[in-house]
Coordinates of C-alpha atoms in Angstrom, one line a residue:
M194 CA -9.6 7.0 -23.6
S195 CA -12.5 6.0 -25.8
D196 CA -12.6 2.2 -26.2
P197 CA -13.0 0.5 -29.8
I198 CA -15.2 -2.3 -28.2
S199 CA -18.7 -2.0 -28.9
D200 CA -21.2 -1.8 -26.1
A201 CA -22.8 -5.0 -27.4
E202 CA -19.6 -6.8 -27.2
R203 CA -18.8 -5.6 -23.9
L204 CA -22.2 -6.6 -22.5
A205 CA -21.9 -10.1 -24.0
T206 CA -18.3 -10.4 -22.4
A207 CA -19.7 -9.3 -19.0
Q208 CA -22.5 -11.7 -19.4
V209 CA -20.0 -14.7 -20.0
A210 CA -17.8 -13.4 -17.1
L211 CA -20.7 -13.2 -14.6
N212 CA -22.0 -16.7 -15.7
R213 CA -18.9 -18.1 -14.1
R214 CA -20.6 -17.5 -10.9
G215 CA -23.9 -18.6 -12.3
D216 CA -24.4 -21.2 -9.7
V217 CA -24.5 -18.9 -6.8
L218 CA -26.3 -16.1 -8.7
R219 CA -29.2 -18.4 -9.8
D220 CA -29.5 -20.0 -6.4
L221 CA -29.6 -16.7 -4.7
G222 CA -31.8 -15.2 -7.2
R223 CA -34.3 -18.0 -6.9
V224 CA -34.5 -17.5 -3.1
F225 CA -35.4 -13.8 -3.5
A226 CA -37.8 -14.3 -6.3
D227 CA -39.6 -17.3 -4.4
N228 CA -40.1 -14.7 -1.6
G229 CA -41.4 -12.0 -3.8
H230 CA -38.3 -9.7 -3.7
E231 CA -36.0 -8.1 -6.3
L232 CA -32.2 -8.7 -6.3
Y233 CA -29.5 -7.0 -8.3
L234 CA -25.8 -7.3 -8.6
V235 CA -24.3 -3.8 -8.1
G236 CA -21.1 -1.8 -8.1
G237 CA -17.4 -3.3 -8.7
P238 CA -18.5 -6.7 -10.0
V239 CA -20.6 -5.1 -12.7
R240 CA -18.0 -2.5 -13.6
D241 CA -15.1 -5.2 -13.7
A242 CA -17.0 -7.5 -15.7
L243 CA -17.7 -4.9 -18.3
L244 CA -14.0 -4.0 -18.3
G245 CA -13.0 -7.6 -18.8
R246 CA -11.3 -7.7 -15.4
F247 CA -13.8 -9.6 -13.5
D248 CA -12.1 -12.5 -11.4
P249 CA -14.6 -15.1 -10.3
D250 CA -12.1 -16.2 -7.6
K251 CA -11.4 -12.7 -6.2
N252 CA -14.2 -10.5 -6.9
D253 CA -16.6 -9.8 -4.0
L254 CA -20.2 -10.0 -5.1
D255 CA -22.4 -7.0 -3.8
F256 CA -26.1 -7.1 -4.2
T257 CA -28.9 -4.5 -3.5
T258 CA -32.6 -5.6 -2.9
D259 CA -35.9 -4.1 -2.0
A260 CA -36.2 -6.5 0.8
R261 CA -35.8 -4.9 4.4
P262 CA -33.1 -6.2 6.6
E263 CA -35.6 -8.3 8.8
Q264 CA -36.9 -9.7 5.6
M265 CA -33.5 -10.4 4.3
Q266 CA -32.7 -12.4 7.5
R267 CA -35.9 -14.5 7.1
V268 CA -35.1 -15.3 3.4
L269 CA -31.6 -16.1 4.0
R270 CA -31.5 -18.0 7.4
G271 CA -32.4 -21.3 5.6
W272 CA -30.2 -20.7 2.6
G273 CA -26.9 -19.3 3.9
D274 CA -24.5 -21.4 6.0
A275 CA -23.7 -18.3 8.0
L276 CA -25.1 -14.8 8.4
W277 CA -23.3 -11.7 9.7
D278 CA -25.3 -8.8 10.9
T279 CA -22.6 -6.3 11.9
G280 CA -23.8 -3.8 9.1
I281 CA -27.6 -4.3 9.7
E282 CA -28.1 -0.8 10.9
F283 CA -27.1 0.2 7.6
G284 CA -29.3 -2.4 5.8
T285 CA -26.4 -4.7 5.1
L286 CA -26.3 -8.4 5.7
G287 CA -23.4 -10.7 5.1
V288 CA -24.0 -14.3 4.2
G289 CA -21.7 -17.3 3.5
K290 CA -22.7 -20.1 1.2
G291 CA -19.9 -22.7 0.8
E292 CA -16.7 -20.6 -0.1
D293 CA -18.8 -17.6 -1.2
R294 CA -19.1 -14.6 0.9
L295 CA -21.9 -12.2 -0.3
E296 CA -23.0 -8.9 1.0
I297 CA -26.6 -7.7 0.4
T298 CA -28.0 -4.3 1.1
T299 CA -31.5 -2.9 1.2
F300 CA -32.1 -0.2 -1.4
R301 CA -30.7 3.1 0.2
A302 CA -31.6 6.7 -0.1
D303 CA -29.5 8.1 2.6
T304 CA -28.7 11.8 3.7
Y305 CA -25.6 12.7 5.4
D306 CA -24.8 14.9 8.4
K307 CA -22.0 16.9 6.7
V308 CA -19.9 16.7 9.6
S309 CA -18.8 13.2 9.8
R310 CA -19.2 10.7 7.0
N311 CA -21.9 8.9 8.8
P312 CA -25.2 8.5 6.7
E313 CA -28.5 9.1 8.2
V314 CA -29.9 5.7 7.0
R315 CA -33.0 5.8 5.0
F316 CA -34.2 2.9 3.1
G317 CA -35.3 3.4 -0.5
D318 CA -38.1 2.0 -2.6
N319 CA -36.5 1.6 -5.8
L320 CA -33.1 0.7 -7.7
A321 CA -32.8 4.2 -9.3
D322 CA -32.8 6.0 -6.0
D323 CA -30.2 3.5 -4.7
L324 CA -27.9 3.8 -7.7
V325 CA -27.9 7.7 -7.8
R326 CA -26.5 7.7 -4.1
R327 CA -23.4 5.7 -5.2
D328 CA -19.9 7.4 -5.8
F329 CA -19.3 7.3 -9.4
T330 CA -21.4 6.4 -12.5
V331 CA -19.3 3.5 -13.6
N332 CA -20.2 1.9 -10.1
A333 CA -23.9 2.8 -10.5
M334 CA -24.7 0.0 -13.0
A335 CA -26.8 -3.1 -12.0
V336 CA -27.6 -6.5 -13.2
R337 CA -31.0 -8.1 -12.3
V338 CA -30.6 -11.5 -10.6
T339 CA -33.3 -14.1 -11.0
A340 CA -33.6 -17.8 -10.9
D341 CA -32.1 -17.7 -14.3
G342 CA -29.1 -16.0 -13.0
P343 CA -27.8 -12.5 -14.3
T344 CA -30.4 -11.3 -16.7
E345 CA -31.2 -7.8 -17.5
F346 CA -28.6 -5.0 -17.6
L347 CA -29.7 -1.6 -15.9
D348 CA -27.9 1.6 -16.3
P349 CA -30.1 4.6 -15.7
L350 CA -27.2 7.0 -15.3
D351 CA -25.3 6.0 -18.2
G352 CA -22.2 4.6 -16.6
L353 CA -21.5 2.4 -19.6
S354 CA -20.7 5.6 -21.5
A355 CA -18.4 6.8 -18.8
L356 CA -16.9 3.5 -18.6
R357 CA -16.2 3.3 -22.4
D358 CA -14.7 6.8 -22.3
G359 CA -12.6 6.0 -19.3
V360 CA -14.1 8.9 -17.2
L361 CA -14.9 9.1 -13.5
D362 CA -18.0 11.3 -13.1
T363 CA -20.5 11.4 -10.1
P364 CA -24.3 10.4 -10.5
A365 CA -25.2 13.7 -8.5
A366 CA -23.3 17.0 -8.6
P367 CA -19.9 16.3 -7.3
E368 CA -20.2 18.9 -4.6
V369 CA -23.3 17.0 -3.3
S370 CA -21.6 13.6 -3.6
F371 CA -18.3 14.6 -2.0
G372 CA -20.1 16.7 0.6
D373 CA -22.0 13.6 1.5
D374 CA -18.9 11.5 1.9
P375 CA -15.5 13.2 1.4
L376 CA -13.8 9.7 1.2
R377 CA -15.2 9.5 -2.4
M378 CA -12.6 12.2 -3.3
L379 CA -9.8 9.7 -2.4
R380 CA -11.5 6.9 -4.1
A381 CA -11.4 9.1 -7.3
A382 CA -7.7 9.0 -7.1
R383 CA -7.7 5.4 -6.2
F384 CA -9.8 4.5 -9.3
V385 CA -7.5 6.5 -11.5
S386 CA -4.8 4.2 -10.4
Q387 CA -6.6 1.0 -10.4
L388 CA -8.6 1.5 -13.7
G389 CA -6.6 3.9 -15.7
F390 CA -9.5 6.4 -16.0
T391 CA -9.5 10.3 -15.8
V392 CA -11.7 12.4 -13.8
A393 CA -14.5 14.4 -15.5
P394 CA -13.5 18.3 -15.4
R395 CA -16.4 19.1 -13.0
V396 CA -15.1 16.3 -10.6
R397 CA -11.5 17.9 -10.8
R398 CA -12.9 21.2 -10.0
A399 CA -14.8 19.7 -6.9
L400 CA -11.7 17.9 -5.7
E401 CA -9.7 21.3 -6.0
E402 CA -12.5 23.1 -4.1
M403 CA -13.3 20.6 -1.4
S404 CA -10.0 18.7 -0.7
S405 CA -9.9 20.2 2.7
Q406 CA -13.1 18.3 3.6
L407 CA -10.9 14.9 3.6
S408 CA -10.0 15.8 7.2
R409 CA -13.4 14.5 8.2
I410 CA -12.4 11.1 7.4
T411 CA -10.7 8.7 9.9
A412 CA -7.0 7.9 9.5
E413 CA -7.8 4.2 9.2
R414 CA -10.1 4.7 6.1
V415 CA -7.7 7.1 4.5
A416 CA -4.8 4.5 4.9
A417 CA -7.0 1.7 3.3
E418 CA -7.6 3.9 0.2
L419 CA -3.9 5.0 0.0
D420 CA -2.8 1.4 0.0
K421 CA -5.4 0.4 -2.8
L422 CA -4.1 3.4 -4.6
L423 CA -0.5 2.2 -4.3
L424 CA -1.3 -1.3 -5.3
G425 CA -3.0 -0.2 -8.4
A426 CA -1.7 -0.6 -11.9
D427 CA -0.8 3.2 -12.3
P428 CA -0.2 4.6 -8.8
V429 CA 1.6 7.6 -10.2
A430 CA -1.4 8.7 -12.1
G431 CA -3.5 8.5 -8.8
L432 CA -0.8 10.3 -6.9
D433 CA -0.4 13.0 -9.4
L434 CA -4.2 13.6 -9.1
M435 CA -3.9 13.8 -5.4
V436 CA -1.0 16.2 -5.4
D437 CA -2.4 18.4 -8.2
T438 CA -5.9 18.8 -6.6
G439 CA -4.7 19.4 -3.0
L440 CA -6.0 16.1 -1.7
G441 CA -2.5 15.0 -1.1
E442 CA -1.9 18.2 1.1
V443 CA -4.3 16.8 3.5
V444 CA -3.6 13.2 3.8
L445 CA 0.1 13.0 2.6
P446 CA 1.6 16.4 2.4
E447 CA 5.3 15.1 2.5
V448 CA 5.0 13.9 -1.1
G449 CA 3.7 17.1 -2.6
A450 CA 6.5 19.0 -0.7
M451 CA 9.0 17.1 -2.9
R452 CA 8.0 19.5 -5.8
M453 CA 10.7 21.9 -4.8
A454 CA 11.4 24.9 -7.0
I455 CA 14.5 24.6 -9.3
D456 CA 16.2 27.9 -10.2
E457 CA 18.7 28.5 -13.0
H458 CA 21.5 28.7 -10.5
H459 CA 20.8 25.7 -8.4
Q460 CA 20.1 22.9 -10.7
H461 CA 19.0 19.6 -9.3
K462 CA 16.5 16.9 -10.1
D463 CA 13.0 17.4 -9.3
V464 CA 12.6 15.1 -6.2
Y465 CA 8.9 14.5 -6.7
Q466 CA 9.4 13.2 -10.2
H467 CA 12.5 11.4 -9.2
S468 CA 10.3 9.6 -6.5
L469 CA 7.6 8.7 -8.8
T470 CA 10.1 7.2 -11.3
V471 CA 11.6 5.2 -8.5
L472 CA 8.2 3.9 -7.7
R473 CA 7.7 2.8 -11.3
Q474 CA 11.0 1.1 -11.4
A475 CA 10.4 -0.6 -8.1
M476 CA 7.2 -2.1 -9.5
D477 CA 9.1 -3.3 -12.6
L478 CA 11.4 -5.3 -9.9
E479 CA 8.5 -6.9 -8.2
G480 CA 8.3 -9.9 -10.4
A481 CA 6.2 -12.9 -10.2
D482 CA 5.5 -12.2 -6.4
G483 CA 3.1 -9.5 -7.3
P484 CA 2.6 -6.0 -5.9
D485 CA 4.6 -5.3 -2.8
L486 CA 3.0 -2.7 -0.6
V487 CA 6.1 -2.3 1.7
L488 CA 8.4 -1.8 -1.3
R489 CA 6.0 0.6 -3.1
W490 CA 5.6 2.9 0.1
A491 CA 9.3 2.9 0.6
A492 CA 9.9 3.8 -3.0
L493 CA 7.5 6.7 -2.8
L494 CA 8.8 7.9 0.7
H495 CA 12.6 7.3 0.3
D496 CA 13.4 10.8 -0.4
I497 CA 10.8 12.8 1.6
G498 CA 13.7 14.0 3.9
K499 CA 15.2 16.0 1.0
P500 CA 13.2 19.3 1.3
A501 CA 14.2 19.6 5.1
T502 CA 17.8 18.9 4.5
R503 CA 18.4 20.8 1.3
R504 CA 21.3 23.2 1.4
H505 CA 22.8 25.4 -1.4
E506 CA 26.5 25.0 -1.4
P507 CA 29.0 27.8 -2.3
D508 CA 30.1 26.1 -5.5
G509 CA 26.4 26.3 -6.8
G510 CA 25.7 22.6 -6.0
V511 CA 22.9 21.4 -3.8
S512 CA 23.2 18.9 -0.8
F513 CA 20.8 16.7 1.2
H514 CA 23.1 15.6 4.0
H515 CA 21.4 13.0 6.3
H516 CA 18.1 13.1 4.3
E517 CA 17.7 9.2 4.9
V518 CA 17.8 9.8 8.5
V519 CA 15.3 12.6 8.5
G520 CA 13.2 10.8 6.1
A521 CA 13.0 7.7 8.1
K522 CA 11.7 9.9 11.1
M523 CA 9.2 11.6 8.9
T524 CA 8.0 8.3 7.6
R525 CA 7.5 7.0 11.0
K526 CA 5.5 10.1 12.1
R527 CA 3.2 10.1 9.0
M528 CA 2.5 6.3 9.1
R529 CA 1.8 6.5 12.8
E530 CA -0.7 9.3 12.1
L531 CA -2.4 7.1 9.5
K532 CA -2.6 4.3 12.0
Y533 CA -0.4 1.8 10.3
S534 CA 0.7 -1.4 12.2
K535 CA 3.9 -1.2 14.0
Q536 CA 5.5 -3.7 11.7
M537 CA 4.5 -1.7 8.5
I538 CA 6.0 1.5 10.0
S539 CA 9.2 -0.4 11.1
D540 CA 9.5 -1.9 7.7
V541 CA 9.1 1.2 5.6
S542 CA 11.0 3.5 7.7
Q543 CA 14.0 1.1 7.8
L544 CA 14.1 0.9 4.1
V545 CA 14.0 4.6 3.8
Y546 CA 16.9 4.8 6.4
L547 CA 19.0 2.3 4.7
H548 CA 18.3 3.2 0.9
L549 CA 21.5 5.5 0.7
R550 CA 23.9 3.1 2.5
F551 CA 25.0 1.5 -0.8
H552 CA 26.4 4.6 -2.3
G553 CA 29.4 4.3 0.3
Y554 CA 30.2 1.0 -1.4
G555 CA 32.1 2.8 -4.3
D556 CA 34.0 0.2 -6.5
G557 CA 33.8 -2.6 -4.0
R558 CA 36.0 -1.0 -1.4
W559 CA 33.7 -2.3 1.5
T560 CA 35.2 -4.6 4.0
D561 CA 33.5 -7.9 4.6
S562 CA 32.6 -6.2 8.0
A563 CA 30.7 -3.6 6.2
V564 CA 28.9 -6.2 3.9
R565 CA 27.8 -8.1 7.1
R566 CA 26.4 -5.1 8.7
Y567 CA 24.5 -4.1 5.6
V568 CA 22.9 -7.6 5.6
T569 CA 22.2 -7.4 9.3
D570 CA 20.8 -4.0 9.5
A571 CA 18.5 -5.0 6.5
G572 CA 17.5 -8.4 8.1
P573 CA 14.4 -9.7 6.4
L574 CA 14.1 -6.5 4.3
L575 CA 17.3 -7.4 2.2
T576 CA 15.5 -8.5 -0.9
R577 CA 13.3 -5.4 -1.0
L578 CA 16.5 -3.2 -0.2
H579 CA 18.0 -4.8 -3.2
K580 CA 15.1 -3.7 -5.4
L581 CA 14.8 -0.2 -3.7
V582 CA 18.6 0.6 -4.3
R583 CA 18.4 -0.6 -7.9
A584 CA 15.0 1.4 -8.6
D585 CA 16.6 4.5 -7.1
C586 CA 19.1 4.8 -10.1
T587 CA 17.3 7.3 -12.3
T588 CA 20.4 9.0 -13.9
R589 CA 20.1 9.6 -17.5
N590 CA 24.0 9.0 -17.9
K591 CA 24.0 5.6 -19.2
R592 CA 27.7 5.1 -18.1
R593 CA 27.1 6.0 -14.7
A594 CA 24.0 4.0 -14.6
A595 CA 25.9 1.0 -15.7
R596 CA 28.5 1.5 -13.2
L597 CA 26.0 1.8 -10.3
Q598 CA 24.2 -1.3 -11.4
A599 CA 27.6 -3.2 -11.7
N600 CA 28.6 -2.2 -8.4
Y601 CA 25.4 -3.4 -6.9
D602 CA 25.8 -6.8 -8.8
D603 CA 29.3 -7.1 -7.1
L604 CA 27.6 -6.3 -3.7
E605 CA 25.1 -9.0 -4.2
R606 CA 27.8 -11.5 -5.3
R607 CA 29.8 -10.6 -2.1
I608 CA 26.7 -11.1 0.0
Q609 CA 26.2 -14.5 -1.6
D610 CA 29.8 -15.5 -1.2
L611 CA 29.8 -14.7 2.6
A612 CA 26.5 -16.3 3.1
A613 CA 28.0 -19.5 1.7
R614 CA 30.5 -19.3 4.4
E615 CA 28.6 -17.7 7.2
D616 CA 24.9 -17.6 8.5
L617 CA 24.6 -14.0 7.4
A618 CA 20.7 -14.2 7.7
R619 CA 21.0 -14.7 11.5
V620 CA 24.4 -13.2 12.7
R621 CA 24.5 -13.9 16.5
P622 CA 27.4 -14.1 18.8
D623 CA 29.4 -17.3 19.0
I624 CA 28.3 -17.8 22.7
D625 CA 24.8 -17.4 24.0
G626 CA 23.6 -15.6 27.0
N627 CA 23.6 -18.7 29.4
E628 CA 27.2 -19.6 28.6
I629 CA 28.1 -15.8 29.1
M630 CA 26.8 -15.9 32.5
K631 CA 28.5 -19.2 33.2
I632 CA 31.9 -17.9 32.1
L633 CA 31.6 -14.5 33.7
G634 CA 29.9 -15.8 36.9
I635 CA 27.2 -13.1 36.7
P636 CA 23.5 -13.4 37.2
P637 CA 20.8 -12.2 34.6
G638 CA 20.9 -8.4 33.9
P639 CA 22.1 -5.7 31.8
Q640 CA 25.8 -6.9 31.9
V641 CA 24.7 -10.1 30.1
G642 CA 23.2 -8.0 27.4
Q643 CA 26.3 -5.8 27.2
A644 CA 28.5 -8.7 26.9
W645 CA 26.2 -10.3 24.2
N646 CA 26.3 -7.1 22.2
H647 CA 30.1 -6.8 22.4
L648 CA 30.4 -10.3 20.9
K649 CA 28.0 -9.6 18.2
E650 CA 30.0 -6.6 17.2
L651 CA 33.2 -8.9 17.0
R652 CA 31.1 -11.4 15.0
L653 CA 30.3 -8.7 12.4
D654 CA 33.7 -7.3 12.3
R655 CA 35.7 -10.6 12.0
G656 CA 33.1 -13.2 11.1
P657 CA 32.7 -16.5 13.0
L658 CA 35.0 -17.1 15.8
D659 CA 35.9 -20.6 17.1
H660 CA 34.6 -21.2 20.6
D661 CA 37.9 -20.8 22.4
E662 CA 38.6 -17.5 20.6
A663 CA 35.2 -16.3 21.5
V664 CA 35.7 -17.1 25.2
E665 CA 39.0 -15.4 25.1
E666 CA 37.5 -12.3 23.7
L667 CA 34.8 -12.4 26.2
V668 CA 37.1 -12.6 29.2
R669 CA 39.4 -9.9 27.7
W670 CA 36.3 -7.4 27.4
W671 CA 35.1 -8.3 30.9
N672 CA 38.5 -7.8 32.5
E673 CA 39.2 -4.5 30.5
R674 CA 35.8 -3.3 32.1
G675 CA 37.0 -3.9 35.5
G676 CA 34.8 -6.8 36.5
P677 CA 35.9 -9.4 39.1
R678 CA 38.8 -11.1 37.4
V679 CA 37.8 -14.3 35.5

């Protein structure tokens, strides 16, 4: 994707963008210059400024310097409001100044042990050695920072040309770069999603040949990159790169497994492409609230149970009975292995489990009880479930698509009507646990929970009961169970 903007225009635009942080840049540049040290802005802020996507309120500022860690501490102790030295062994010091959080790292010339991704830290003597060890040339550009703020643009590895062409290439041979740190392979897919770039041919070859080395990376770091990929502007492009090169087989094999073979006798949708379409359509429904990571994960994984449940029927059709149940279990397993939080795992797997429920709605044939259960089972995920179900309509049959959307419009209207009459957001029994114990004359224990659940089921089936009716139903249930007569 060659960009028509000239390099001179791009550099001028970047200068204007970075000058929006001119106060902190000039102040920090003066401190380092006064102490005889060089300071450079590097990495993402420089790249984003050149791309016209620099956000002064969101972009972190990363710097590199010839000052050693102990020298940085002396220089910054009187300047910053706070210092963080958690990365000091790697030459990185965090500094807070007002609302700014800055990260400054001594020039590095690391080597890696080739087993883990931990570097054998060696400090470098010049900017060029530091830049050549970075992941991609578009992230290996720098801007000199002095008392005058951002001044000279430095690009020894021609990252600007790669940025102009929208290509990800490595400063060193990709085999060396990815061998040093395999996480960079997943970062390539992430940048494809975030920036709309493609990968250089030699980078793609290295990804295909070295994808298995991703197993060296911790689950937490993999999950962080996958989240950033999914939250990008074009996650489908990043996912395609992962699946096509074998990276997905290492970190998210269930997604690639949806590319099931289709033969001439058993026609059905390609589940992988369908899932990517659902992801795109779910993104279109996010609205002003911005990217929704839970919704995007659910859209991607909603059909991962299909390969395991696929059956060829005698009539030539294909079925996937209970794929939502199997898919929810697979989702929980994969997300646990990636060390996601319990809440994240619960939310995504529940959406996968519920995504097919609506298709039993037909033409509005659900009872009010069924509508209540749909809302109750979705709980706080209901809005996301609405979006997921609508996004899951990918049929090319316009009449069928219109009917599905009309049916869901009808379901949402029924939910609103019931909610106007009942507290659907918090369906609870009409009698609480304390009153249950008082009416039945029983102490706290499992029987109270059983009685509570019985009353909740009645509430779901029949809607709100008045107090006397609820007491009558509770007593009837208790006596039918053979408890002491009430």
